């Protein structure tokens, strides 16, 4: 190798010399639209199948590697040119056709008429999984981000992506002779990727921005990757003017130490925001996909202050109004946290531009703003600087509200302002081509064009059982054929003998029930749960009447030694005796391996500890292909599970003792396999079809495909968050941030005066026992101090009362001010009523919160007052009864 410092190396780019008739191939290859259109993929396969495989399914590299004579021959092939014309027409149609967003939100597309009120979403993520040849992703978070862009392109969401362009991406995995994971980091070879440098027309050079790091400025270049009609902007620090360490900031995904992590996140958040401004993108909504990009909030605050000369708090209100934060992490330990010293070193220079001091800046990233030893959390920064926040499944929304409730003291868990949008997957990227053709026949081509019409999937019932079973068998056979080739390659590289290779490849059977387990190898995912009882496992794998085989794939983080030991343990078990030869570990798990497994396996296994899986999406991909899920009730499966759709391990229990949890749930898994799953799969009718199993496959595909697609997910984000954030941000940004300034001043006033607010007296006509049809009347005397009654909401918080006296399943009812303040006491009377919603123990409490339509929910931490000490009397009586909070009554 000749290093760059040894000589003046002059580089240039070599591009394929395509005949004119084949030029559309170049356009298609450079837009990842092809990744979800099998007919486009087939064009590249027809050019050279072996080369397609050897290039890692990379059409750009394929075109550059083809022999020129081969290209000339293809240019004369009428059949190929006809297919190319059809595909190119579909590509053009994709970019021009009316979309779901056009129909649903036409009023937000005024940019076509030259208005500056049009919505534009910038979606920031540290990784994007778009296709296997472009590995700037590590796993589920990145693949979800890639699917988000693809569905946005299909639905016509006016969105752009922002990420980092990793020179060596995430690591590639192989196992050594002892079964221990090893890592390699090959260069991604940008000239042969579907990306291009974004060129400034004024300078004819690549767009660049500067980002300050301690003692220096780092140059950041901007690249573009097209995903249908959605652009993805990628940032790169590998420029000669940067020092070697800074050039390596964008070398590896999730590599290096904590200092490398904060550098990457500054480049992503601050550099990404500057990059959008540099190229003329003007987002009205910023979506922070996990906390890695949360520094964009600080850059937006600095920019708004610079533009409008407002205070830090006014700029923060303006920025937060159109920030949407999605958290994917169910435990605080999974969040990026930085020491105060590190934050000061990397962000101290921003304080003047932000208009604040270090203590205040650090408080934005702390659960307890007054704890000077607490580390700075990127998730808390995102929560404090975003009006909208969500988890990624119904259960994860609950887990997130409970995890972060201390940021909003006194707010009941159900009202902590973190919602949920359940994840999905991009169906057309993951459904096999065979199944797509079946859908075309029975659902009609509309399922591809209007994926929001869930009623289309009722036609899955029309697919003949025999045809669907034949399809499932073909996919399993294709998977096993591929696995044998993969195993042969793996063992050859480990220097296995020819006999060992033949024994291993011959163990798999295309007619045997196949279980798939593929995910990141972290200990909480319990990749060895099925191996907990070796004797019972042996009986499973030696049952000749109902045989089983298990395919496993997944990577452990390079620094996760326990995760690596789990992989080694699995490999050693598979080699320990002939009974376990059909337990196979497939190396270097990526999107290609995932696609083959979810399309070909019969059962998809997922065994995390409950509450530790935020969502999980591999099971969704499997379900869409007719692969049945068997999972702990966690993440998405907790809300998706129904007995006719798949299998649940346990009933959603939590355990304090992990050993007990593993023992109970492994027994439950064995019981399911032995008593229900395998008997159902191997019970065949006279035609050899497992009727009950195929009925389950149909129900799974019919219900889960539309419900857990990213088309549904992106539509949910649009309707629940993007449109609202755009509208609130527009109002607060108008007239030089006048609305944001007024709101920040009002919030400051509320904080200053809130200590004067108190509930002094509560009157009610509730009795110990009341008919269910009764209306409960309540009067509350409130001390407001210098606040007016129009500045607060006095609310009845009503619901069921537990045996411990807590209110659950609660709702709120606004009370009304009655007259003016009492001239003697200064108290303001509020009145209200409610009707209990059911029989049993019911109750209510009175509380006061700010009233301001510009505030989303109870967003202001600390501004809530409950009637903790207020005496309670019967309406019409003057002597207070013994105080009870909440007031309770039984309804019958």
CSV table of N, CA and C in Angstrom, one decimal, residues 309-448:
chain,number,residue,atom,x,y,z
A,309,UNK,N,-32.6,37.8,17.7
A,309,UNK,CA,-32.2,38.6,18.9
A,309,UNK,C,-33.0,38.3,20.1
A,310,UNK,N,-33.5,37.1,20.3
A,310,UNK,CA,-34.4,36.8,21.4
A,310,UNK,C,-33.6,36.1,22.5
A,311,UNK,N,-34.3,35.9,23.6
A,311,UNK,CA,-33.7,35.2,24.8
A,311,UNK,C,-33.5,33.7,24.5
A,312,UNK,N,-32.7,33.1,25.4
A,312,UNK,CA,-32.5,31.6,25.2
A,312,UNK,C,-33.9,30.9,25.4
A,313,UNK,N,-34.7,31.3,26.3
A,313,UNK,CA,-36.0,30.6,26.6
A,313,UNK,C,-36.9,30.8,25.4
A,314,UNK,N,-36.9,32.0,24.8
A,314,UNK,CA,-37.8,32.2,23.7
A,314,UNK,C,-37.4,31.4,22.5
A,315,UNK,N,-36.1,31.3,22.3
A,315,UNK,CA,-35.6,30.5,21.2
A,315,UNK,C,-35.8,29.0,21.5
A,316,UNK,N,-35.7,28.6,22.8
A,316,UNK,CA,-35.9,27.2,23.1
A,316,UNK,C,-37.4,26.8,22.9
A,317,UNK,N,-38.3,27.7,23.2
A,317,UNK,CA,-39.7,27.5,23.0
A,317,UNK,C,-40.0,27.3,21.5
A,318,UNK,N,-39.4,28.2,20.7
A,318,UNK,CA,-39.6,28.2,19.3
A,318,UNK,C,-39.0,26.9,18.7
A,319,UNK,N,-37.8,26.5,19.1
A,319,UNK,CA,-37.2,25.3,18.6
A,319,UNK,C,-38.0,24.0,19.0
A,320,UNK,N,-38.4,24.0,20.3
A,320,UNK,CA,-39.1,22.8,20.8
A,320,UNK,C,-40.4,22.6,20.1
A,321,UNK,N,-41.1,23.7,19.7
A,321,UNK,CA,-42.4,23.6,19.1
A,321,UNK,C,-42.5,22.7,17.9
A,322,UNK,N,-41.4,22.6,17.1
A,322,UNK,CA,-41.4,21.7,15.9
A,322,UNK,C,-40.3,20.7,16.0
A,323,UNK,N,-40.0,20.3,17.2
A,323,UNK,CA,-39.1,19.1,17.4
A,323,UNK,C,-40.0,17.9,17.8
A,324,UNK,N,-39.7,16.8,17.2
A,324,UNK,CA,-40.3,15.5,17.5
A,324,UNK,C,-39.2,14.6,17.9
A,325,UNK,N,-39.3,14.0,19.1
A,325,UNK,CA,-38.3,13.1,19.6
A,325,UNK,C,-38.9,11.7,19.8
A,326,UNK,N,-38.2,10.7,19.1
A,326,UNK,CA,-38.6,9.3,19.3
A,326,UNK,C,-37.5,8.6,20.1
A,327,UNK,N,-37.9,8.0,21.2
A,327,UNK,CA,-37.0,7.2,22.0
A,327,UNK,C,-37.2,5.7,21.7
A,328,UNK,N,-36.1,5.0,21.6
A,328,UNK,CA,-36.1,3.6,21.3
A,328,UNK,C,-35.6,2.8,22.4
A,329,UNK,N,-35.2,3.4,23.5
A,329,UNK,CA,-34.5,2.7,24.6
A,329,UNK,C,-35.4,2.5,25.8
A,330,UNK,N,-35.5,1.2,26.3
A,330,UNK,CA,-36.4,1.0,27.5
A,330,UNK,C,-35.7,1.1,28.8
A,331,UNK,N,-34.4,1.3,28.8
A,331,UNK,CA,-33.6,1.4,30.1
A,331,UNK,C,-32.7,2.6,30.0
A,332,UNK,N,-32.6,3.4,31.2
A,332,UNK,CA,-31.7,4.5,31.2
A,332,UNK,C,-30.2,4.2,30.8
A,333,UNK,N,-29.8,3.0,31.1
A,333,UNK,CA,-28.4,2.6,30.9
A,333,UNK,C,-28.1,2.6,29.4
A,334,UNK,N,-29.1,2.5,28.5
A,334,UNK,CA,-28.9,2.4,27.1
A,334,UNK,C,-28.8,3.8,26.4
A,335,UNK,N,-28.9,4.8,27.2
A,335,UNK,CA,-28.9,6.2,26.7
A,335,UNK,C,-27.4,6.7,26.7
A,336,UNK,N,-27.1,7.5,25.7
A,336,UNK,CA,-25.8,8.2,25.7
A,336,UNK,C,-25.7,9.2,26.8
A,337,UNK,N,-24.7,9.1,27.7
A,337,UNK,CA,-24.6,10.1,28.7
A,337,UNK,C,-23.1,10.6,28.8
A,338,UNK,N,-22.9,11.9,29.0
A,338,UNK,CA,-21.6,12.5,29.0
A,338,UNK,C,-21.3,13.2,30.3
A,339,UNK,N,-20.1,13.1,30.7
A,339,UNK,CA,-19.7,13.8,32.0
A,339,UNK,C,-19.8,15.3,31.8
A,340,UNK,N,-20.0,16.0,32.9
A,340,UNK,CA,-20.1,17.5,32.8
A,340,UNK,C,-18.8,18.1,32.3
A,341,UNK,N,-17.7,17.5,32.6
A,341,UNK,CA,-16.4,18.0,32.1
A,341,UNK,C,-16.3,17.9,30.6
A,342,UNK,N,-16.8,16.7,30.1
A,342,UNK,CA,-16.7,16.5,28.6
A,342,UNK,C,-17.7,17.5,27.9
A,343,UNK,N,-18.8,17.7,28.5
A,343,UNK,CA,-19.8,18.6,27.9
A,343,UNK,C,-19.2,20.0,27.9
A,344,UNK,N,-18.6,20.4,29.0
A,344,UNK,CA,-18.0,21.8,29.0
A,344,UNK,C,-16.9,21.9,28.0
A,345,UNK,N,-16.1,20.9,27.8
A,345,UNK,CA,-15.0,21.0,26.9
A,345,UNK,C,-15.5,21.1,25.4
A,346,UNK,N,-16.5,20.3,25.1
A,346,UNK,CA,-17.0,20.3,23.7
A,346,UNK,C,-18.1,21.4,23.4
A,347,UNK,N,-18.8,21.9,24.4
A,347,UNK,CA,-19.9,22.8,24.1
A,347,UNK,C,-19.7,24.1,24.9
A,348,UNK,N,-18.6,24.3,25.6
A,348,UNK,CA,-18.4,25.5,26.4
A,348,UNK,C,-18.4,26.7,25.4
A,349,UNK,N,-17.8,26.5,24.2
A,349,UNK,CA,-17.7,27.7,23.3
A,349,UNK,C,-19.1,28.1,22.8
A,350,UNK,N,-20.1,27.3,22.9
A,350,UNK,CA,-21.4,27.7,22.4
A,350,UNK,C,-22.2,28.5,23.4
A,351,UNK,N,-21.8,28.7,24.6
A,351,UNK,CA,-22.6,29.4,25.6
A,351,UNK,C,-22.9,30.8,25.3
A,352,UNK,N,-22.0,31.5,24.7
A,352,UNK,CA,-22.3,32.9,24.3
A,352,UNK,C,-23.3,33.0,23.3
A,353,UNK,N,-23.2,32.2,22.3
A,353,UNK,CA,-24.2,32.2,21.2
A,353,UNK,C,-25.6,31.7,21.7
A,354,UNK,N,-25.6,30.8,22.7
A,354,UNK,CA,-26.9,30.3,23.2
A,354,UNK,C,-27.5,31.3,24.2
A,355,UNK,N,-26.6,32.2,24.8
A,355,UNK,CA,-27.2,33.2,25.7
A,355,UNK,C,-27.5,32.6,27.0
A,356,UNK,N,-26.7,31.6,27.5
A,356,UNK,CA,-26.9,31.0,28.8
A,356,UNK,C,-25.6,30.6,29.4
A,357,UNK,N,-25.6,30.0,30.6
A,357,UNK,CA,-24.4,29.6,31.3
A,357,UNK,C,-24.3,28.1,31.3
A,358,UNK,N,-23.2,27.6,31.8
A,358,UNK,CA,-22.9,26.2,31.7
A,358,UNK,C,-23.9,25.4,32.6
A,359,UNK,N,-24.2,25.9,33.8
A,359,UNK,CA,-25.1,25.2,34.7
A,359,UNK,C,-26.4,25.0,34.1
A,360,UNK,N,-26.9,26.0,33.4
A,360,UNK,CA,-28.2,25.9,32.8
A,360,UNK,C,-28.2,25.0,31.6
A,361,UNK,N,-27.1,25.0,30.8
A,361,UNK,CA,-27.0,24.1,29.7
A,361,UNK,C,-27.0,22.6,30.2
A,362,UNK,N,-26.2,22.4,31.3
A,362,UNK,CA,-26.1,21.0,31.8
A,362,UNK,C,-27.5,20.6,32.4
A,363,UNK,N,-28.2,21.5,32.9
A,363,UNK,CA,-29.5,21.1,33.5
A,363,UNK,C,-30.5,20.6,32.5
A,364,UNK,N,-30.3,21.0,31.2
A,364,UNK,CA,-31.2,20.5,30.1
A,364,UNK,C,-31.0,19.1,29.9
A,365,UNK,N,-29.9,18.5,30.3
A,365,UNK,CA,-29.6,17.1,30.1
A,365,UNK,C,-29.7,16.3,31.4
A,366,UNK,N,-30.2,16.8,32.4
A,366,UNK,CA,-30.2,16.1,33.7
A,366,UNK,C,-31.7,15.9,34.2
A,367,UNK,N,-31.9,14.7,34.7
A,367,UNK,CA,-33.2,14.4,35.3
A,367,UNK,C,-33.5,15.4,36.5
A,368,UNK,N,-32.4,15.5,37.3
A,368,UNK,CA,-32.5,16.5,38.5
A,368,UNK,C,-31.6,17.7,38.1
A,369,UNK,N,-32.2,18.8,37.7
A,369,UNK,CA,-31.4,19.9,37.2
A,369,UNK,C,-30.4,20.5,38.2
A,370,UNK,N,-30.7,20.2,39.5
A,370,UNK,CA,-29.8,20.7,40.6
A,370,UNK,C,-28.7,19.8,41.0
A,371,UNK,N,-28.6,18.6,40.4
A,371,UNK,CA,-27.6,17.7,40.8
A,371,UNK,C,-26.4,17.9,39.9
A,372,UNK,N,-25.3,18.6,40.4
A,372,UNK,CA,-24.2,18.9,39.6
A,372,UNK,C,-23.3,17.8,39.3
A,373,UNK,N,-23.5,16.6,39.9
A,373,UNK,CA,-22.7,15.4,39.6
A,373,UNK,C,-23.4,14.5,38.5
A,374,UNK,N,-24.6,14.8,38.2
A,374,UNK,CA,-25.3,13.9,37.3
A,374,UNK,C,-24.8,14.1,35.9
A,375,UNK,N,-24.6,13.0,35.2
A,375,UNK,CA,-24.1,13.1,33.8
A,375,UNK,C,-25.2,13.7,32.9
A,376,UNK,N,-24.8,14.2,31.7
A,376,UNK,CA,-25.6,14.8,30.7
A,376,UNK,C,-26.2,13.8,29.8
A,377,UNK,N,-27.5,13.6,29.8
A,377,UNK,CA,-28.2,12.6,29.0
A,377,UNK,C,-28.8,13.2,27.7
A,378,UNK,N,-28.4,12.5,26.6
A,378,UNK,CA,-28.9,13.0,25.3
A,378,UNK,C,-30.4,12.8,25.2
A,379,UNK,N,-31.0,11.8,25.8
A,379,UNK,CA,-32.4,11.6,25.8
A,379,UNK,C,-33.1,12.7,26.6
A,380,UNK,N,-32.6,13.1,27.7
A,380,UNK,CA,-33.3,14.1,28.5
A,380,UNK,C,-33.2,15.4,27.8
A,381,UNK,N,-32.0,15.7,27.2
A,381,UNK,CA,-31.9,17.0,26.4
A,381,UNK,C,-33.0,17.0,25.3
A,382,UNK,N,-33.2,15.9,24.6
A,382,UNK,CA,-34.2,15.8,23.6
A,382,UNK,C,-35.6,16.0,24.2
A,383,UNK,N,-35.9,15.4,25.3
A,383,UNK,CA,-37.2,15.5,25.9
A,383,UNK,C,-37.4,17.0,26.4
A,384,UNK,N,-36.4,17.6,26.9
A,384,UNK,CA,-36.6,19.0,27.4
A,384,UNK,C,-36.7,20.0,26.3
A,385,UNK,N,-36.3,19.6,25.1
A,385,UNK,CA,-36.2,20.5,23.9
A,385,UNK,C,-37.2,20.1,22.8
A,386,UNK,N,-38.2,19.3,23.1
A,386,UNK,CA,-39.1,18.8,22.1
A,386,UNK,C,-40.5,18.9,22.7
A,387,UNK,N,-41.4,19.5,22.0
A,387,UNK,CA,-42.8,19.5,22.4
A,387,UNK,C,-43.5,18.2,22.2
A,388,UNK,N,-42.9,17.3,21.4
A,388,UNK,CA,-43.6,16.0,21.1
A,388,UNK,C,-42.5,14.9,21.3
A,389,UNK,N,-43.0,13.9,22.0
A,389,UNK,CA,-42.1,12.7,22.2
A,389,UNK,C,-42.9,11.5,22.2
A,390,UNK,N,-42.3,10.4,21.8
A,390,UNK,CA,-43.0,9.1,21.7
A,390,UNK,C,-42.1,7.9,21.9
A,391,UNK,N,-42.6,6.8,22.4
A,391,UNK,CA,-42.0,5.5,22.3
A,391,UNK,C,-42.4,4.8,21.1
A,392,UNK,N,-41.9,3.5,20.9
A,392,UNK,CA,-42.1,2.9,19.6
A,392,UNK,C,-43.0,1.6,19.7
A,393,UNK,N,-43.7,1.5,20.7
A,393,UNK,CA,-44.8,0.5,20.8
A,393,UNK,C,-45.7,0.9,22.0
A,394,UNK,N,-46.9,0.4,22.1
A,394,UNK,CA,-47.8,0.7,23.1
A,394,UNK,C,-47.2,0.4,24.5
A,395,UNK,N,-46.6,-0.7,24.7
A,395,UNK,CA,-45.9,-1.1,25.9
A,395,UNK,C,-44.7,-0.2,26.2
A,396,UNK,N,-43.9,0.1,25.1
A,396,UNK,CA,-42.8,1.0,25.3
A,396,UNK,C,-43.2,2.4,25.7
A,397,UNK,N,-44.3,2.8,25.2
A,397,UNK,CA,-44.8,4.1,25.6
A,397,UNK,C,-45.0,4.2,27.1
A,398,UNK,N,-45.6,3.1,27.6
A,398,UNK,CA,-45.9,3.0,29.1
A,398,UNK,C,-44.5,3.0,29.8
A,399,UNK,N,-43.6,2.1,29.3
A,399,UNK,CA,-42.3,2.0,29.9
A,399,UNK,C,-41.5,3.3,29.9
A,400,UNK,N,-41.6,4.1,28.8
A,400,UNK,CA,-41.0,5.4,28.7
A,400,UNK,C,-41.6,6.4,29.6
A,401,UNK,N,-42.9,6.4,29.8
A,401,UNK,CA,-43.5,7.4,30.7
A,401,UNK,C,-43.1,7.1,32.1
A,402,UNK,N,-43.0,5.8,32.5
A,402,UNK,CA,-42.6,5.5,33.8
A,402,UNK,C,-41.1,5.8,34.0
A,403,UNK,N,-40.3,5.6,33.0
A,403,UNK,CA,-38.9,5.8,33.1
A,403,UNK,C,-38.5,7.3,33.2
A,404,UNK,N,-39.3,8.1,32.6
A,404,UNK,CA,-38.9,9.6,32.6
A,404,UNK,C,-39.9,10.4,33.4
A,405,UNK,N,-40.8,9.8,34.2
A,405,UNK,CA,-41.8,10.6,34.8
A,405,UNK,C,-41.2,11.6,35.8
A,406,UNK,N,-40.0,11.3,36.4
A,406,UNK,CA,-39.4,12.2,37.3
A,406,UNK,C,-39.1,13.6,36.7
A,407,UNK,N,-39.0,13.7,35.4
A,407,UNK,CA,-38.8,15.0,34.7
A,407,UNK,C,-40.0,15.9,34.9
A,408,UNK,N,-41.2,15.3,35.0
A,408,UNK,CA,-42.4,16.0,35.2
A,408,UNK,C,-43.0,15.7,36.6
A,409,UNK,N,-42.5,16.2,37.7
A,409,UNK,CA,-42.9,15.9,39.0
A,409,UNK,C,-44.4,16.1,39.2
A,410,UNK,N,-45.0,15.2,39.9
A,410,UNK,CA,-46.4,15.2,40.3
A,410,UNK,C,-47.4,14.9,39.2
A,411,UNK,N,-46.9,14.7,38.0
A,411,UNK,CA,-47.8,14.4,36.9
A,411,UNK,C,-48.0,12.8,36.9
A,412,UNK,N,-49.3,12.4,36.9
A,412,UNK,CA,-49.5,11.0,36.8
A,412,UNK,C,-48.9,10.3,35.6
A,413,UNK,N,-48.5,9.1,35.7
A,413,UNK,CA,-47.7,8.4,34.7
A,413,UNK,C,-48.4,8.5,33.3
A,414,UNK,N,-49.7,8.3,33.3
A,414,UNK,CA,-50.5,8.2,32.1
A,414,UNK,C,-50.5,9.6,31.3
A,415,UNK,N,-50.2,10.7,32.1
A,415,UNK,CA,-50.2,12.0,31.5
A,415,UNK,C,-48.8,12.5,31.2
A,416,UNK,N,-47.8,11.8,31.5
A,416,UNK,CA,-46.4,12.2,31.1
A,416,UNK,C,-46.4,12.3,29.6
A,417,UNK,N,-46.0,13.5,29.1
A,417,UNK,CA,-46.2,13.8,27.7
A,417,UNK,C,-45.2,13.0,26.7
A,418,UNK,N,-45.3,11.7,26.8
A,418,UNK,CA,-44.6,10.8,25.9
A,418,UNK,C,-45.7,9.8,25.4
A,419,UNK,N,-46.0,9.9,24.1
A,419,UNK,CA,-47.0,9.0,23.5
A,419,UNK,C,-46.3,7.8,22.9
A,420,UNK,N,-47.0,7.2,21.9
A,420,UNK,CA,-46.3,6.1,21.2
A,420,UNK,C,-46.8,6.0,19.8
A,421,UNK,N,-45.9,5.7,18.9
A,421,UNK,CA,-46.2,5.3,17.5
A,421,UNK,C,-45.5,3.9,17.4
A,422,UNK,N,-46.3,2.9,17.2
A,422,UNK,CA,-45.7,1.5,17.1
A,422,UNK,C,-44.9,1.4,15.8
A,423,UNK,N,-43.8,0.9,15.9
A,423,UNK,CA,-42.9,0.7,14.7
A,423,UNK,C,-43.6,-0.1,13.7
A,424,UNK,N,-43.0,-0.1,12.5
A,424,UNK,CA,-43.5,-1.0,11.4
A,424,UNK,C,-42.3,-1.3,10.5
A,425,UNK,N,-42.6,-2.0,9.4
A,425,UNK,CA,-41.6,-2.3,8.4
A,425,UNK,C,-42.1,-2.0,7.0
A,426,UNK,N,-41.2,-1.7,6.1
A,426,UNK,CA,-41.6,-1.4,4.8
A,426,UNK,C,-41.9,-2.7,4.0
A,427,UNK,N,-43.2,-3.0,3.8
A,427,UNK,CA,-43.7,-4.3,3.4
A,427,UNK,C,-43.0,-4.7,2.0
A,428,UNK,N,-42.9,-3.8,1.1
A,428,UNK,CA,-42.4,-4.1,-0.2
A,428,UNK,C,-40.9,-4.4,-0.3
A,429,UNK,N,-40.2,-3.9,0.8
A,429,UNK,CA,-38.8,-4.2,0.9
A,429,UNK,C,-38.6,-5.6,1.5
A,430,UNK,N,-39.5,-6.2,2.1
A,430,UNK,CA,-39.3,-7.4,2.9
A,430,UNK,C,-40.1,-8.6,2.4
A,431,UNK,N,-41.3,-8.4,1.7
A,431,UNK,CA,-42.1,-9.5,1.2
A,431,UNK,C,-41.4,-10.1,0.0
A,432,UNK,N,-41.3,-11.4,-0.1
A,432,UNK,CA,-40.6,-12.0,-1.2
A,432,UNK,C,-41.3,-11.7,-2.5
A,433,UNK,N,-40.6,-11.9,-3.6
A,433,UNK,CA,-41.2,-11.6,-4.9
A,433,UNK,C,-42.3,-12.6,-5.2
A,434,UNK,N,-42.1,-13.8,-4.8
A,434,UNK,CA,-43.2,-14.8,-5.0
A,434,UNK,C,-44.5,-14.4,-4.4
A,435,UNK,N,-44.4,-13.9,-3.1
A,435,UNK,CA,-45.6,-13.5,-2.4
A,435,UNK,C,-46.2,-12.2,-3.0
A,436,UNK,N,-45.3,-11.3,-3.5
A,436,UNK,CA,-45.8,-10.1,-4.2
A,436,UNK,C,-46.6,-10.5,-5.4
A,437,UNK,N,-46.2,-11.5,-6.1
A,437,UNK,CA,-46.9,-12.0,-7.3
A,437,UNK,C,-48.3,-12.6,-6.9
A,438,UNK,N,-48.3,-13.3,-5.8
A,438,UNK,CA,-49.5,-13.9,-5.3
A,438,UNK,C,-50.5,-12.8,-4.9
A,439,UNK,N,-50.0,-11.8,-4.2
A,439,UNK,CA,-50.8,-10.6,-3.9
A,439,UNK,C,-51.4,-9.9,-5.1
A,440,UNK,N,-50.5,-9.8,-6.1
A,440,UNK,CA,-51.0,-9.1,-7.4
A,440,UNK,C,-52.2,-9.9,-7.9
A,441,UNK,N,-52.2,-11.2,-7.8
A,441,UNK,CA,-53.2,-12.0,-8.4
A,441,UNK,C,-54.5,-11.9,-7.6
A,442,UNK,N,-54.4,-11.9,-6.3
A,442,UNK,CA,-55.6,-12.0,-5.4
A,442,UNK,C,-56.0,-10.7,-4.8
A,443,UNK,N,-55.1,-9.8,-4.5
A,443,UNK,CA,-55.4,-8.5,-3.9
A,443,UNK,C,-55.5,-7.5,-5.0
A,444,UNK,N,-55.0,-7.7,-6.2
A,444,UNK,CA,-54.9,-6.7,-7.2
A,444,UNK,C,-53.7,-5.8,-7.0
A,445,UNK,N,-53.3,-5.2,-8.1
A,445,UNK,CA,-52.0,-4.4,-8.0
A,445,UNK,C,-52.1,-3.2,-7.1
A,446,UNK,N,-53.4,-2.9,-6.6
A,446,UNK,CA,-53.6,-1.7,-5.7
A,446,UNK,C,-52.8,-1.8,-4.4
A,447,UNK,N,-52.6,-3.1,-4.0
A,447,UNK,CA,-51.9,-3.2,-2.7
A,447,UNK,C,-50.5,-2.6,-2.7
A,448,UNK,N,-49.9,-2.5,-3.9
A,448,UNK,CA,-48.6,-1.8,-4.0
A,448,UNK,C,-48.7,-0.3,-4.1
